[in-house]
Coordinates of C-alpha atoms (C1' of nucleotides) in Angstrom, one line a residue:
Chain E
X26 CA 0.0 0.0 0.0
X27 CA 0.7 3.6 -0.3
X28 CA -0.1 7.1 0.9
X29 CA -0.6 8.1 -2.7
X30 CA -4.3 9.8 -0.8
X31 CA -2.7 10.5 2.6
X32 CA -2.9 14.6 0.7
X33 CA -6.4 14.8 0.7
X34 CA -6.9 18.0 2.9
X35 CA -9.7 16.7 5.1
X36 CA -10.3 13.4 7.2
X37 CA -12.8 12.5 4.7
X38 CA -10.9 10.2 2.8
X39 CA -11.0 6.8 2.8
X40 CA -8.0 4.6 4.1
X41 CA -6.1 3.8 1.2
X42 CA -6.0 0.5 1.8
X43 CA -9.5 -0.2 2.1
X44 CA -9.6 0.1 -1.7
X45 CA -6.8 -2.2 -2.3
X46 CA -8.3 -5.0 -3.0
X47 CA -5.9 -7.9 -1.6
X48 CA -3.1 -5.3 -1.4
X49 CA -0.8 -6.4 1.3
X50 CA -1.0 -4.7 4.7
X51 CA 2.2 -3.2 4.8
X52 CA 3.6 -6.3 3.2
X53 CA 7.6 -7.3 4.4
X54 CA 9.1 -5.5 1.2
X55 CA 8.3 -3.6 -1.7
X56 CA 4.7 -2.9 -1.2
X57 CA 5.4 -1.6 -5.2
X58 CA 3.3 2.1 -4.8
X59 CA 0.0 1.4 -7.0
X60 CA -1.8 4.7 -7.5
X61 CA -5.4 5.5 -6.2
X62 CA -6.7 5.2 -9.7
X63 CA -4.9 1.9 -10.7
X64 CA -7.3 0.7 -7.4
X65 CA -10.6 2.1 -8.5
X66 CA -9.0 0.3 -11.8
X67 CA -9.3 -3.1 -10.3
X68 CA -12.4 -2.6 -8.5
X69 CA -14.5 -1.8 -11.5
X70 CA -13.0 -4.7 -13.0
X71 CA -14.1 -6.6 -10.5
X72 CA -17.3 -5.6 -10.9
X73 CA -17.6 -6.1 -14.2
X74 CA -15.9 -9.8 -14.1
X75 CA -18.6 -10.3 -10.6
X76 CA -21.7 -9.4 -13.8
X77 CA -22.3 -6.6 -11.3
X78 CA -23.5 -4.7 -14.9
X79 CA -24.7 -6.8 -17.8
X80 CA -23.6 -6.7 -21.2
X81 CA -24.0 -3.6 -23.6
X82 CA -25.5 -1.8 -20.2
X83 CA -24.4 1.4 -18.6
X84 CA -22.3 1.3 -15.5
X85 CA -23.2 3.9 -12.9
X86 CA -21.7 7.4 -14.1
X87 CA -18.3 8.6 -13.1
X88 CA -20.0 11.0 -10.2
X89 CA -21.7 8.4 -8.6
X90 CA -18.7 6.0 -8.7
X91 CA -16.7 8.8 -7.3
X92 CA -19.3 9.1 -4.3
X93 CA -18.9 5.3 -4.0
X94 CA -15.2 5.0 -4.3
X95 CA -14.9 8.0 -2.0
X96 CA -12.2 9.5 -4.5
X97 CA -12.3 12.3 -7.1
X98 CA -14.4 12.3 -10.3
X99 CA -11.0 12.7 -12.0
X100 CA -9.3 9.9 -10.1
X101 CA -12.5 7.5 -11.6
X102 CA -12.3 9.4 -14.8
X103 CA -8.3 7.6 -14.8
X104 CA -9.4 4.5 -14.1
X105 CA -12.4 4.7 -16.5
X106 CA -10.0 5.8 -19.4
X107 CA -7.5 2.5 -19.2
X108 CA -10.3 0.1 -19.0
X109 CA -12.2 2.1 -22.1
X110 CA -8.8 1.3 -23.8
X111 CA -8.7 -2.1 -23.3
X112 CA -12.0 -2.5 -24.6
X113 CA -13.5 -3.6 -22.0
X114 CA -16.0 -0.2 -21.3
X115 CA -16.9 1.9 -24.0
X116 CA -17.9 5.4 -23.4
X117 CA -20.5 7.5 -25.3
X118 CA -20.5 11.3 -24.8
X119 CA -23.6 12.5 -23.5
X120 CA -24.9 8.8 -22.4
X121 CA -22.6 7.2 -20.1
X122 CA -20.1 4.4 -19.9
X123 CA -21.1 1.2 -21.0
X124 CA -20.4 -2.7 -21.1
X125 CA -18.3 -3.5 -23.9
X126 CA -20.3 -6.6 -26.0
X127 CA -19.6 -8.7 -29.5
X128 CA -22.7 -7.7 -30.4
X129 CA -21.9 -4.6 -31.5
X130 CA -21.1 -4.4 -35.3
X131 CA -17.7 -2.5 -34.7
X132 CA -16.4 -5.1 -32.7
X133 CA -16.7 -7.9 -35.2
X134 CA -13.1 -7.7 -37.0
X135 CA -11.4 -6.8 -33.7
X136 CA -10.6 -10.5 -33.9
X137 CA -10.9 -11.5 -37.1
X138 CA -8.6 -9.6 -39.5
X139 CA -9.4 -11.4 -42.7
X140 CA -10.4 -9.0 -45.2
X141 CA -11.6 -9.5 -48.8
X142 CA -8.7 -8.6 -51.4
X143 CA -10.6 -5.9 -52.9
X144 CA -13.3 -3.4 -52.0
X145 CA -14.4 -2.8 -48.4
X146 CA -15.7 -5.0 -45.5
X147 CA -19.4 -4.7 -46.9
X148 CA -18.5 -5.9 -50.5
X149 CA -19.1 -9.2 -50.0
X150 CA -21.6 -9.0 -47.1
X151 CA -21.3 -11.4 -43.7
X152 CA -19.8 -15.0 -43.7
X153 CA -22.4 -18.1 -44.2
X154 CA -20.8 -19.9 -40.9
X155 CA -21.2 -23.6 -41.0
X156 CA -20.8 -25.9 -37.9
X157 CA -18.9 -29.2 -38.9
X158 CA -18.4 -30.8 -35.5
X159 CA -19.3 -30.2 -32.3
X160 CA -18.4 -32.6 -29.6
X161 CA -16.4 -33.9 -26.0
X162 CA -13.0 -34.6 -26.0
X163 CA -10.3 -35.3 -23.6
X164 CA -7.5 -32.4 -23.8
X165 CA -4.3 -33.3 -25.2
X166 CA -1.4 -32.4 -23.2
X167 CA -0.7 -29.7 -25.8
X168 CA -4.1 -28.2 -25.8
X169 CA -4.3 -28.5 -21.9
X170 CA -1.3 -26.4 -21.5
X171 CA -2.4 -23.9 -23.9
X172 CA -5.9 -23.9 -21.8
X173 CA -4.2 -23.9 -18.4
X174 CA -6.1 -27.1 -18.0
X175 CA -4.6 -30.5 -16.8
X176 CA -4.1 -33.4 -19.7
X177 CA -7.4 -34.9 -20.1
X178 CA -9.5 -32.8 -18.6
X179 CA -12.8 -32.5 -20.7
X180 CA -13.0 -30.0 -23.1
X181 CA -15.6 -29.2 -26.3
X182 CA -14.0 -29.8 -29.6
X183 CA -15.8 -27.6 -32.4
X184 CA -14.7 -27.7 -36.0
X185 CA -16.8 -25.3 -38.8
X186 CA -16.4 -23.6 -41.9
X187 CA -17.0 -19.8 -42.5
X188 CA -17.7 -18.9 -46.2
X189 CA -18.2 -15.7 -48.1
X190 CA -20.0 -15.4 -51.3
X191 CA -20.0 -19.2 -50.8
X192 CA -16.6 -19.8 -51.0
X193 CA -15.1 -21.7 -48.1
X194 CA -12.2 -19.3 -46.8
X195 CA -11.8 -20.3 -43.4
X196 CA -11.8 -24.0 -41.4
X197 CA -11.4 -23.6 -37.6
X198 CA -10.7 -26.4 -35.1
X199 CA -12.1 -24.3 -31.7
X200 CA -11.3 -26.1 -28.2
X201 CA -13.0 -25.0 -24.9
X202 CA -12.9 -26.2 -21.3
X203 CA -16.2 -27.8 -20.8
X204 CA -16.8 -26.6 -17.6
X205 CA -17.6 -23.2 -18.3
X206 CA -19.1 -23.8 -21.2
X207 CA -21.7 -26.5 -19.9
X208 CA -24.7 -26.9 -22.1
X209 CA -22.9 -26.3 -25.4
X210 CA -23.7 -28.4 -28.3
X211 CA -24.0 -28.8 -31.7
X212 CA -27.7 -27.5 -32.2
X213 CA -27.1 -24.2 -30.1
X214 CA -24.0 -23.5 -32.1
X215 CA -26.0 -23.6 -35.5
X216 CA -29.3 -22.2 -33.8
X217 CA -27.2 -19.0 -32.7
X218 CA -27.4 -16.4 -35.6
X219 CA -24.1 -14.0 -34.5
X220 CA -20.8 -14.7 -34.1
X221 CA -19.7 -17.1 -31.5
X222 CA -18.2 -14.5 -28.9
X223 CA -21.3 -13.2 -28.4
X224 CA -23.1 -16.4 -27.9
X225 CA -20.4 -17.2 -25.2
X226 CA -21.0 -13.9 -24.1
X227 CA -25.2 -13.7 -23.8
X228 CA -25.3 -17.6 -23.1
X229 CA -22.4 -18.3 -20.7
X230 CA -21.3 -15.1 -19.6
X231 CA -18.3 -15.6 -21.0
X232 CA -17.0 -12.6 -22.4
X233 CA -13.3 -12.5 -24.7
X234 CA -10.8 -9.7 -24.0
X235 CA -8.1 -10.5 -26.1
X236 CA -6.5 -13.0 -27.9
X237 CA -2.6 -14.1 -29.3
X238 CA -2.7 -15.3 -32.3
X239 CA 0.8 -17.2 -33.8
X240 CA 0.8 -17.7 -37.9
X241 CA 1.9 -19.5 -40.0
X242 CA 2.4 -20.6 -43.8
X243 CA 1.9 -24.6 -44.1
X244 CA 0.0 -26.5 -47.0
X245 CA -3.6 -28.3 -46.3
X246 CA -3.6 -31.8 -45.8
X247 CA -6.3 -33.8 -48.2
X248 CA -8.9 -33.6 -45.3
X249 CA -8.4 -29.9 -45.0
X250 CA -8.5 -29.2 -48.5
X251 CA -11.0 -30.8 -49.2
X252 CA -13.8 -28.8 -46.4
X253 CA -12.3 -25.8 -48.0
X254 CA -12.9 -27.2 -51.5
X255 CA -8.9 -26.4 -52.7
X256 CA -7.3 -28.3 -55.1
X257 CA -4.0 -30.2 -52.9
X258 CA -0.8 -28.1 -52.1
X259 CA -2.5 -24.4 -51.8
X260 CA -0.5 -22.7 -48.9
X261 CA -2.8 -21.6 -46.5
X262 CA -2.7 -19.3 -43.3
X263 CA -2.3 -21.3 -40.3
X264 CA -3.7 -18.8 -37.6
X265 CA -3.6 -20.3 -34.3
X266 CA -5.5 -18.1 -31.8
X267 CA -5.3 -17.9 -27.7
X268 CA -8.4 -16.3 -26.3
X269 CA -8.7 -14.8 -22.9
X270 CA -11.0 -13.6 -20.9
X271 CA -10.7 -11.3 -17.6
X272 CA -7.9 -11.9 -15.4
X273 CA -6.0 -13.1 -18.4
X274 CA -7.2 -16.6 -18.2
X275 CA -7.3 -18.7 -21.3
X276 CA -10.9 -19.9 -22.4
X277 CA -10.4 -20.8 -25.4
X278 CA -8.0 -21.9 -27.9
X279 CA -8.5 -21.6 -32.3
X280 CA -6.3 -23.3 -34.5
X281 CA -7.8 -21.6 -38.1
X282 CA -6.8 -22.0 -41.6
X283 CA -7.0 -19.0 -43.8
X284 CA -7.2 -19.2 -47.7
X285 CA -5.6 -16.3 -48.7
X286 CA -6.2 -16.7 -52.9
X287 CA -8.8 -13.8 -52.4
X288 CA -8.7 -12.4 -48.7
X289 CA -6.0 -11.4 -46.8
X290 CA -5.1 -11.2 -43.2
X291 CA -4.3 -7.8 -42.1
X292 CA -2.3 -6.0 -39.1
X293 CA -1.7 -2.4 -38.1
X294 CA 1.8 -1.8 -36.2
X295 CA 1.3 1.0 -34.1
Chain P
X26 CA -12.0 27.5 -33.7
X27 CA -13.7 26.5 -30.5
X28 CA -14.4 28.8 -27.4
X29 CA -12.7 25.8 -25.3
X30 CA -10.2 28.5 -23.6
X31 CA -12.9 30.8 -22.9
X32 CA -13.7 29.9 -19.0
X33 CA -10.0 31.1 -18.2
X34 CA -10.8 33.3 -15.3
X35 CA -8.8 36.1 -16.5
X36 CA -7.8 37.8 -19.6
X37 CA -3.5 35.8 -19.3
X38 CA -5.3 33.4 -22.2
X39 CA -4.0 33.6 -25.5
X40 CA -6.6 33.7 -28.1
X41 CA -7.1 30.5 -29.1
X42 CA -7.1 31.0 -32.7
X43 CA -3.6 31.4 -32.6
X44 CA -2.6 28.3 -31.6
X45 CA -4.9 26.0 -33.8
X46 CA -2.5 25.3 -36.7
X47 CA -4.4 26.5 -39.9
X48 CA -7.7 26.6 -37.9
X49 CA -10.5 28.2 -40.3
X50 CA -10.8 31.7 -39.1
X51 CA -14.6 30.9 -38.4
X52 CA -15.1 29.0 -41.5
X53 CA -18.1 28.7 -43.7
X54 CA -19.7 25.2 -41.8
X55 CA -19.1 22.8 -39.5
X56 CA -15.9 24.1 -37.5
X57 CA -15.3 20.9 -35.9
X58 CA -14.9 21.3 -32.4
X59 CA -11.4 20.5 -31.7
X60 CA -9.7 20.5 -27.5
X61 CA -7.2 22.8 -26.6
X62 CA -5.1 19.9 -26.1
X63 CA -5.3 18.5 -29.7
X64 CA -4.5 21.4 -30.9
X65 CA -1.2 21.4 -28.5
X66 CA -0.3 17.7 -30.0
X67 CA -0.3 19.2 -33.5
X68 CA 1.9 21.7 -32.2
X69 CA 4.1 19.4 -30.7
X70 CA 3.9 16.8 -33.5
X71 CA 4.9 19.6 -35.8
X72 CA 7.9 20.6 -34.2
X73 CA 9.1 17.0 -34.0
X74 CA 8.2 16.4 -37.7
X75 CA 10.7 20.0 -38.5
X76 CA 13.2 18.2 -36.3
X77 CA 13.2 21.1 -33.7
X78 CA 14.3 18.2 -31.2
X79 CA 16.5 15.6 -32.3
X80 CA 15.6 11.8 -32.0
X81 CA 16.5 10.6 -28.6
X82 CA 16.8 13.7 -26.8
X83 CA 14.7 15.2 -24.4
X84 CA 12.2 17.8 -25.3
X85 CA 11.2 20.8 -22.9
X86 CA 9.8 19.5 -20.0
X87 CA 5.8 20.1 -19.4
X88 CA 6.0 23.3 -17.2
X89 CA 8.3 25.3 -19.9
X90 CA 6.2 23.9 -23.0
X91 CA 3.1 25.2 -21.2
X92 CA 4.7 28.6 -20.6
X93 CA 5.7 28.3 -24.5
X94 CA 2.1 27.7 -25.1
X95 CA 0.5 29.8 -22.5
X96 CA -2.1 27.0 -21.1
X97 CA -1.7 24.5 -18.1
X98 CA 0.2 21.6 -17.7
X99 CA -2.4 19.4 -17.9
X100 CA -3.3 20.8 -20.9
X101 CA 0.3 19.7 -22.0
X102 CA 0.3 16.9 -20.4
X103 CA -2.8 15.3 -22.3
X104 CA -1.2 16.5 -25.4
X105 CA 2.1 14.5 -24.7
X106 CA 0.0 11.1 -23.2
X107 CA -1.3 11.0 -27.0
X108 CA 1.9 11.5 -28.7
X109 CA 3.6 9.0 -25.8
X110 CA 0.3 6.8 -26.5
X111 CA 1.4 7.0 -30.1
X112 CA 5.4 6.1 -29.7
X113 CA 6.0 9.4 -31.0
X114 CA 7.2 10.3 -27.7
X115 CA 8.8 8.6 -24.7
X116 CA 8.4 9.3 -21.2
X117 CA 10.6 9.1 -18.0
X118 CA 9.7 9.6 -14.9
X119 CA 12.2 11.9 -12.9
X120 CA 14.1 12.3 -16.3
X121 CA 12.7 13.8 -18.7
X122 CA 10.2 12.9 -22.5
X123 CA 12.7 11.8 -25.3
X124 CA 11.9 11.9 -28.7
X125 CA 11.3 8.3 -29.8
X126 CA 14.0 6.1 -31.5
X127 CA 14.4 3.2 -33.6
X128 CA 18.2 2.9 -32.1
X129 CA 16.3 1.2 -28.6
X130 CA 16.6 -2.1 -28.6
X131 CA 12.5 -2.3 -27.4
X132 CA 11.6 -0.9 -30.3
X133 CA 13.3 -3.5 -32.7
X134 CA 10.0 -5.9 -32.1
X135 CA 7.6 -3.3 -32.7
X136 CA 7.6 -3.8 -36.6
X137 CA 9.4 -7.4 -36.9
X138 CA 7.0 -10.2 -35.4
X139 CA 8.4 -12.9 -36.1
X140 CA 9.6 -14.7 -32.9
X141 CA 11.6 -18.0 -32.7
X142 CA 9.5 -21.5 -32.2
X143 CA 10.7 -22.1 -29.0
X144 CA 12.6 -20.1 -26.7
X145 CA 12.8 -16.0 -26.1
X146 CA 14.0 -13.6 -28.3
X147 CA 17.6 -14.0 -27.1
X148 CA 18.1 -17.7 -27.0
X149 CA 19.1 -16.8 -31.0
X150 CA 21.0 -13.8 -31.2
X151 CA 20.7 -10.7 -33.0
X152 CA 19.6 -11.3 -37.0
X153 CA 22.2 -11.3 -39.5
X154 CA 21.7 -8.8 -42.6
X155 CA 22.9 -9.6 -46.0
X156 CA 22.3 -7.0 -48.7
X157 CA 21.6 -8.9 -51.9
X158 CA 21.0 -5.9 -54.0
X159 CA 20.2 -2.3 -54.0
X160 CA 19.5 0.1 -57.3
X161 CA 18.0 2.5 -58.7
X162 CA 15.1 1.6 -60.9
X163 CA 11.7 3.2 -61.5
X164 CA 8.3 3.1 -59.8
X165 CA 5.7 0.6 -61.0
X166 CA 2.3 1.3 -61.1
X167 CA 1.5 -1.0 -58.0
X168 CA 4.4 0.3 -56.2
X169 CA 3.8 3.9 -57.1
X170 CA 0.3 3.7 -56.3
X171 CA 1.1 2.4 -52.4
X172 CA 4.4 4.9 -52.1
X173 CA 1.7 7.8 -53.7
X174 CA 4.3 8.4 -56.0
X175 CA 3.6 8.8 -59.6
X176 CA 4.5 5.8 -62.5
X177 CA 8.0 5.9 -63.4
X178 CA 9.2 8.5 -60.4
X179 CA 12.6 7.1 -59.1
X180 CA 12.8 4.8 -56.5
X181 CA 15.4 2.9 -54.5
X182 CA 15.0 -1.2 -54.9
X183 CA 16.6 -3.2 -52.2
X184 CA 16.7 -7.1 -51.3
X185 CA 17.9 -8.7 -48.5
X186 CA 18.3 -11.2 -46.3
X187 CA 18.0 -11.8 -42.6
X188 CA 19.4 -14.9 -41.4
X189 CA 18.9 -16.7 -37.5
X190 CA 21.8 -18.5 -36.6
X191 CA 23.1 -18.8 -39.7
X192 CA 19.6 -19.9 -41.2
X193 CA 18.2 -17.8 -44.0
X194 CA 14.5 -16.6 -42.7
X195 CA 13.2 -13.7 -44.2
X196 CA 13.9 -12.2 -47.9
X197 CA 12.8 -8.3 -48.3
X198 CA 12.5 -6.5 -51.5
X199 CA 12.4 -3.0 -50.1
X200 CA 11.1 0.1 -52.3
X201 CA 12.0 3.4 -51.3
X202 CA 11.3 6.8 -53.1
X203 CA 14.8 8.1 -54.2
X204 CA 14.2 11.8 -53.3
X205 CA 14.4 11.1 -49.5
X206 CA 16.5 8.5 -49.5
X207 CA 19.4 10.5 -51.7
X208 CA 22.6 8.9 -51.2
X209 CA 21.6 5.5 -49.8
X210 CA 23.6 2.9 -51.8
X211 CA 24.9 -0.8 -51.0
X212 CA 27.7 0.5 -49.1
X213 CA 25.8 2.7 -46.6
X214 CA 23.5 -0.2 -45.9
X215 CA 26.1 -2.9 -45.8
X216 CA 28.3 -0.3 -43.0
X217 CA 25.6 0.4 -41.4
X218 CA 25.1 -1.8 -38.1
X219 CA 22.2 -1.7 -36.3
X220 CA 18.3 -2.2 -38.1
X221 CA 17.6 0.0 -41.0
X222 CA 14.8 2.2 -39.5
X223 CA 17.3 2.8 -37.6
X224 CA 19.9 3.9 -40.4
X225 CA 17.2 6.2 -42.3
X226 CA 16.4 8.1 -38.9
X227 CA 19.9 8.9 -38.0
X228 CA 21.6 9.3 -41.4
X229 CA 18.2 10.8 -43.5
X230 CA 16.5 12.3 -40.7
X231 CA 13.1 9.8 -41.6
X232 CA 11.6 8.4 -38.6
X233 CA 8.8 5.6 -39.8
X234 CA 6.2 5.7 -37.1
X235 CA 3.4 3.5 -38.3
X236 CA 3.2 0.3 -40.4
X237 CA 0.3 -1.6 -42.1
X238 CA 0.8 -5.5 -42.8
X239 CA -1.0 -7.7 -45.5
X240 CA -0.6 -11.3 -44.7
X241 CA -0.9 -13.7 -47.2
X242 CA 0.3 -18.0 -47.6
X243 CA 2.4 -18.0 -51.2
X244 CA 4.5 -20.9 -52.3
X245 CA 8.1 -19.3 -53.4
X246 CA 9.3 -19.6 -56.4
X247 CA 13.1 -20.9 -57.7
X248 CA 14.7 -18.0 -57.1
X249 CA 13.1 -17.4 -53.4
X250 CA 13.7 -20.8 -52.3
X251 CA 17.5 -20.8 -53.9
X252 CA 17.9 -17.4 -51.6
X253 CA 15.9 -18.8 -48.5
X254 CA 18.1 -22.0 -48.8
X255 CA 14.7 -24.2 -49.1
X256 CA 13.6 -26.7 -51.2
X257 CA 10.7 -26.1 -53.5
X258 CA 6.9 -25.6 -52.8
X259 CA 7.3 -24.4 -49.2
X260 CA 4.8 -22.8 -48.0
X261 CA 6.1 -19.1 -46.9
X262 CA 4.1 -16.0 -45.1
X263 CA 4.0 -13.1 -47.6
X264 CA 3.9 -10.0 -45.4
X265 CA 3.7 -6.8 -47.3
X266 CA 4.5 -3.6 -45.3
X267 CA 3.7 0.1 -46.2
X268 CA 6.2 2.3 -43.7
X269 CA 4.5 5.8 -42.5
X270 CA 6.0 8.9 -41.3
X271 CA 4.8 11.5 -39.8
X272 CA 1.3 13.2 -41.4
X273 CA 0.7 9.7 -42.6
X274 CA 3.0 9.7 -45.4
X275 CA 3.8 6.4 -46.9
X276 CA 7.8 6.0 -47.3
X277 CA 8.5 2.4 -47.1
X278 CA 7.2 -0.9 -49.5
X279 CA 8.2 -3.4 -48.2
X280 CA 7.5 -7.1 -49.2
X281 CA 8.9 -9.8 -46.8
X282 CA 8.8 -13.7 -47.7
X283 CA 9.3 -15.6 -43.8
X284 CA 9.8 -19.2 -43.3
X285 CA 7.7 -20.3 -40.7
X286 CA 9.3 -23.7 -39.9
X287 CA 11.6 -22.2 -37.1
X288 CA 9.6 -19.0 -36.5
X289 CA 6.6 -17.4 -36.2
X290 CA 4.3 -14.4 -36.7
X291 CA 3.0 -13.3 -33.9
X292 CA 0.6 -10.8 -33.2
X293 CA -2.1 -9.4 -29.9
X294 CA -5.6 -8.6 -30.3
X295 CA -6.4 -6.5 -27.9
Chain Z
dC30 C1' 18.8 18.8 -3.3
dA31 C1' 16.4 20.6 -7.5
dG32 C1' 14.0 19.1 -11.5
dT33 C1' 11.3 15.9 -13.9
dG34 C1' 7.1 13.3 -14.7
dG35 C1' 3.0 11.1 -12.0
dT36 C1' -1.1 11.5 -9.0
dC37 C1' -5.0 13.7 -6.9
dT38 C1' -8.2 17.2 -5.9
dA39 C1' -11.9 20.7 -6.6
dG40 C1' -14.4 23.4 -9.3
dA41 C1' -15.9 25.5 -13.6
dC42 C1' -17.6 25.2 -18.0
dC43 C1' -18.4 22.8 -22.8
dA44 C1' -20.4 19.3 -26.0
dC45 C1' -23.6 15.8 -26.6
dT46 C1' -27.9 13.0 -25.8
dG47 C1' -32.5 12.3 -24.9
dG48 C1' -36.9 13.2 -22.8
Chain L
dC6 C1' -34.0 20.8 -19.7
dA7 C1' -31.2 17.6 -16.8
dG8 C1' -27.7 14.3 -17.0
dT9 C1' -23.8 12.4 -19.1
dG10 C1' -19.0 12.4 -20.5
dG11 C1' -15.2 15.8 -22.1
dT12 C1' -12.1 19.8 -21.4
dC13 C1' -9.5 23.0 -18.7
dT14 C1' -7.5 25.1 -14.8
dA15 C1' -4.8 25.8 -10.5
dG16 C1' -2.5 24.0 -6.9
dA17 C1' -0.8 20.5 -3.9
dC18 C1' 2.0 16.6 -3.0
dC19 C1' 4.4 12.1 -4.4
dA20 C1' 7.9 9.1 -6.8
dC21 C1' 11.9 9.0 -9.4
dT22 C1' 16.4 10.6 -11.2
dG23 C1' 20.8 12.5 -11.0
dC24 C1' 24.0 15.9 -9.3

DNA sequence: CAGTGGTCTAGACCACTGG
DNA sequence: CAGTGGTCTAGACCACTGC
């Protein structure tokens, strides 16, 4: 803990370490100084991992956090801004500060960054998604470290197709802990009209807030080839995805194969 | 212009016209609100762009560039998170903000991904850089079009390749517009040491600042696979980079073949 | 120790949204 | 019009760096 409040002019603060949440009480060594706002910080997020505020809802406004918090509206403000960045709250001027969802059209190619070869995102309207597989597995010790999971634990095993303009472009091999996920089957998965983070999201509560992806070039076997309806040898993207959710646990993991004859995968280096 | 400055208590305010940078002098429509502070980070960004600090060094601190500027530090300071948020700028607690540099050794991942199979980034050892070729030749269509050059404007051509412990990996044709880049031959680039942003920042005074990738699966061809030291039809990650400067200016093509059998590409989603 | 960036506060006013 | 986030200010104090 710190005294990063101990300047507030009055007795009416709150003891900084009350907002700490599991901050050490004057710990043996280097209690590493975490600023008020880096607090309020966690406690929203805590909140918002708790469900205290749904999905695509407002949280309360930055005054009557303040009032709760016992802090500044600036201090909140601080702590509002980093978690906006991260996409996990999304503030609209004038309305408040809400939930961030994968419902929301914007958020749609925040994890997918395929994009047609020419003309914009709308050219070629949405992908036709097609559910191959859907079913329990044991995880392999590769996918069970990948997973934090231990080797064969159960997990869900999904394998589909999304097209565009009815051309197979991408085959995904999807693995989730089966825990979390309890429920989930073949028929939901094809009776769910959006994209699958937002079924995880509005179904399970589940909600992805980033992902590592690793890619590759390798060539399709026959079996992949042929659910993408290539001829044999066509290098394809091998786009193998770690999804987390708060608290940076993995939740799910996405081994994808991208054609890449008329879409490619883009990246902005900032 | 905006009245943003007008709640100043007293008449010490500048008139805020003069510091928006080509601000309409109350234009015909829509004057587009735009925050004192933006208007600051133009300034700023324009005085890094004419050089007025060199890369590396530190510029004024907050209190003096608010004096210069005649608002409040926070005013500054919002203006510097951006350009910080941006890379434009680095800050130092207790020391100072630097102008940002490709010379830093944290910077060299921020436009190469491509990270060993196994292991961290050292376990390998710095790249080794072979220039294959550099001349002078003249823009294509496709190349002029990306550089916003026009057809046939001079432009440098060079290929390279970067090798991992003495295995070939990557193979870059480079395209750079000659005007810029006057006096860049094989000879510079082969003396030169450290990464080649890092060589047109400190010999041309060009600092890239932002990159956009397009990924793509391609199988080389002869020549390719006789410079990567592979054998045919592997399967390679295309990766085709446009460089910006500052104002967004294009200044680097770049097209990058990677072998992906030791390495990979990796990339956050945040 | 002085100088830098980093945090926090309190209060004012602006821009945007919707009833 | 009230309520929200967004901007701006002024001043205090803290944490870090280097002389």
């Amino acid at each position: 803990m710190n005294t990063a409040a101990s300047s507030r002019p009055s007795g009416t603060g709150v003891q900084a370490a009350s907002k700490a949440a599991g901050a050490p009480p004057s710990a043996s060594r280097a209690p590493a100084f975490s600023p008020l706002y880096q607090q309020i910080k966690a406690l929203i997020s805590q909140s918002l991992q708790a469900g205290e505020w749904k999905s695509g809802n407002a949280i309360p406004s930055e005054t009557e956090l303040a009032a709760r918090f016992q802090v500044s509206q600036g201090t909140v403000r601080k702590a509002i801004d980093e978690l906006a960045t991260e996409n996990l709250l999304i503030r609209r001027q004038g309305k408040g500060t809400f939930v961030a969802t994968h419902t929301e059209q914007q958020v749609q190619y925040r994890f997918l960054r395929l994009f047609p070869e020419q003309g914009d995102l709308g050219s070629q309207g949405p992908a036709q998604r097609q559910i191959v597989d859907c079913r329990r597995a044991r995880a392999s010790a590769q996918v069970a470290r990948k997973l934090q999971l231990r080797t064969g634990d159960a997990v869900l095993q999904i394998q589909r197709v999304l097209s565009y303009a009815d051309v197979p472009t991408i085959l995904e091999d999807i693995w989730l802990p089966a825990g979390p996920f309890k429920g989930l089957d073949i028929g939901r998965l094809q009776a769910y009209p959006g994209p699958m983070y937002a079924l995880f999201e509005s179904e399970f509560g589940m909600r992805m807030v980033r992902a590592q992806e690793e890619i590759r070039a390798v060539l399709g076997d026959e079996e992949e080839c042929k659910l993408l309806q290539t001829g044999p040898y066509v290098p394809l993207l091998s786009v193998e995805r770690i999804a987390f959710t708060y608290n940076d646990m993995p939740m799910e993991l996405r081994h994808g194969l991208y054609r890449t004859d008329r879409h490619h995968y883009r990246n902005e280096l900032g």
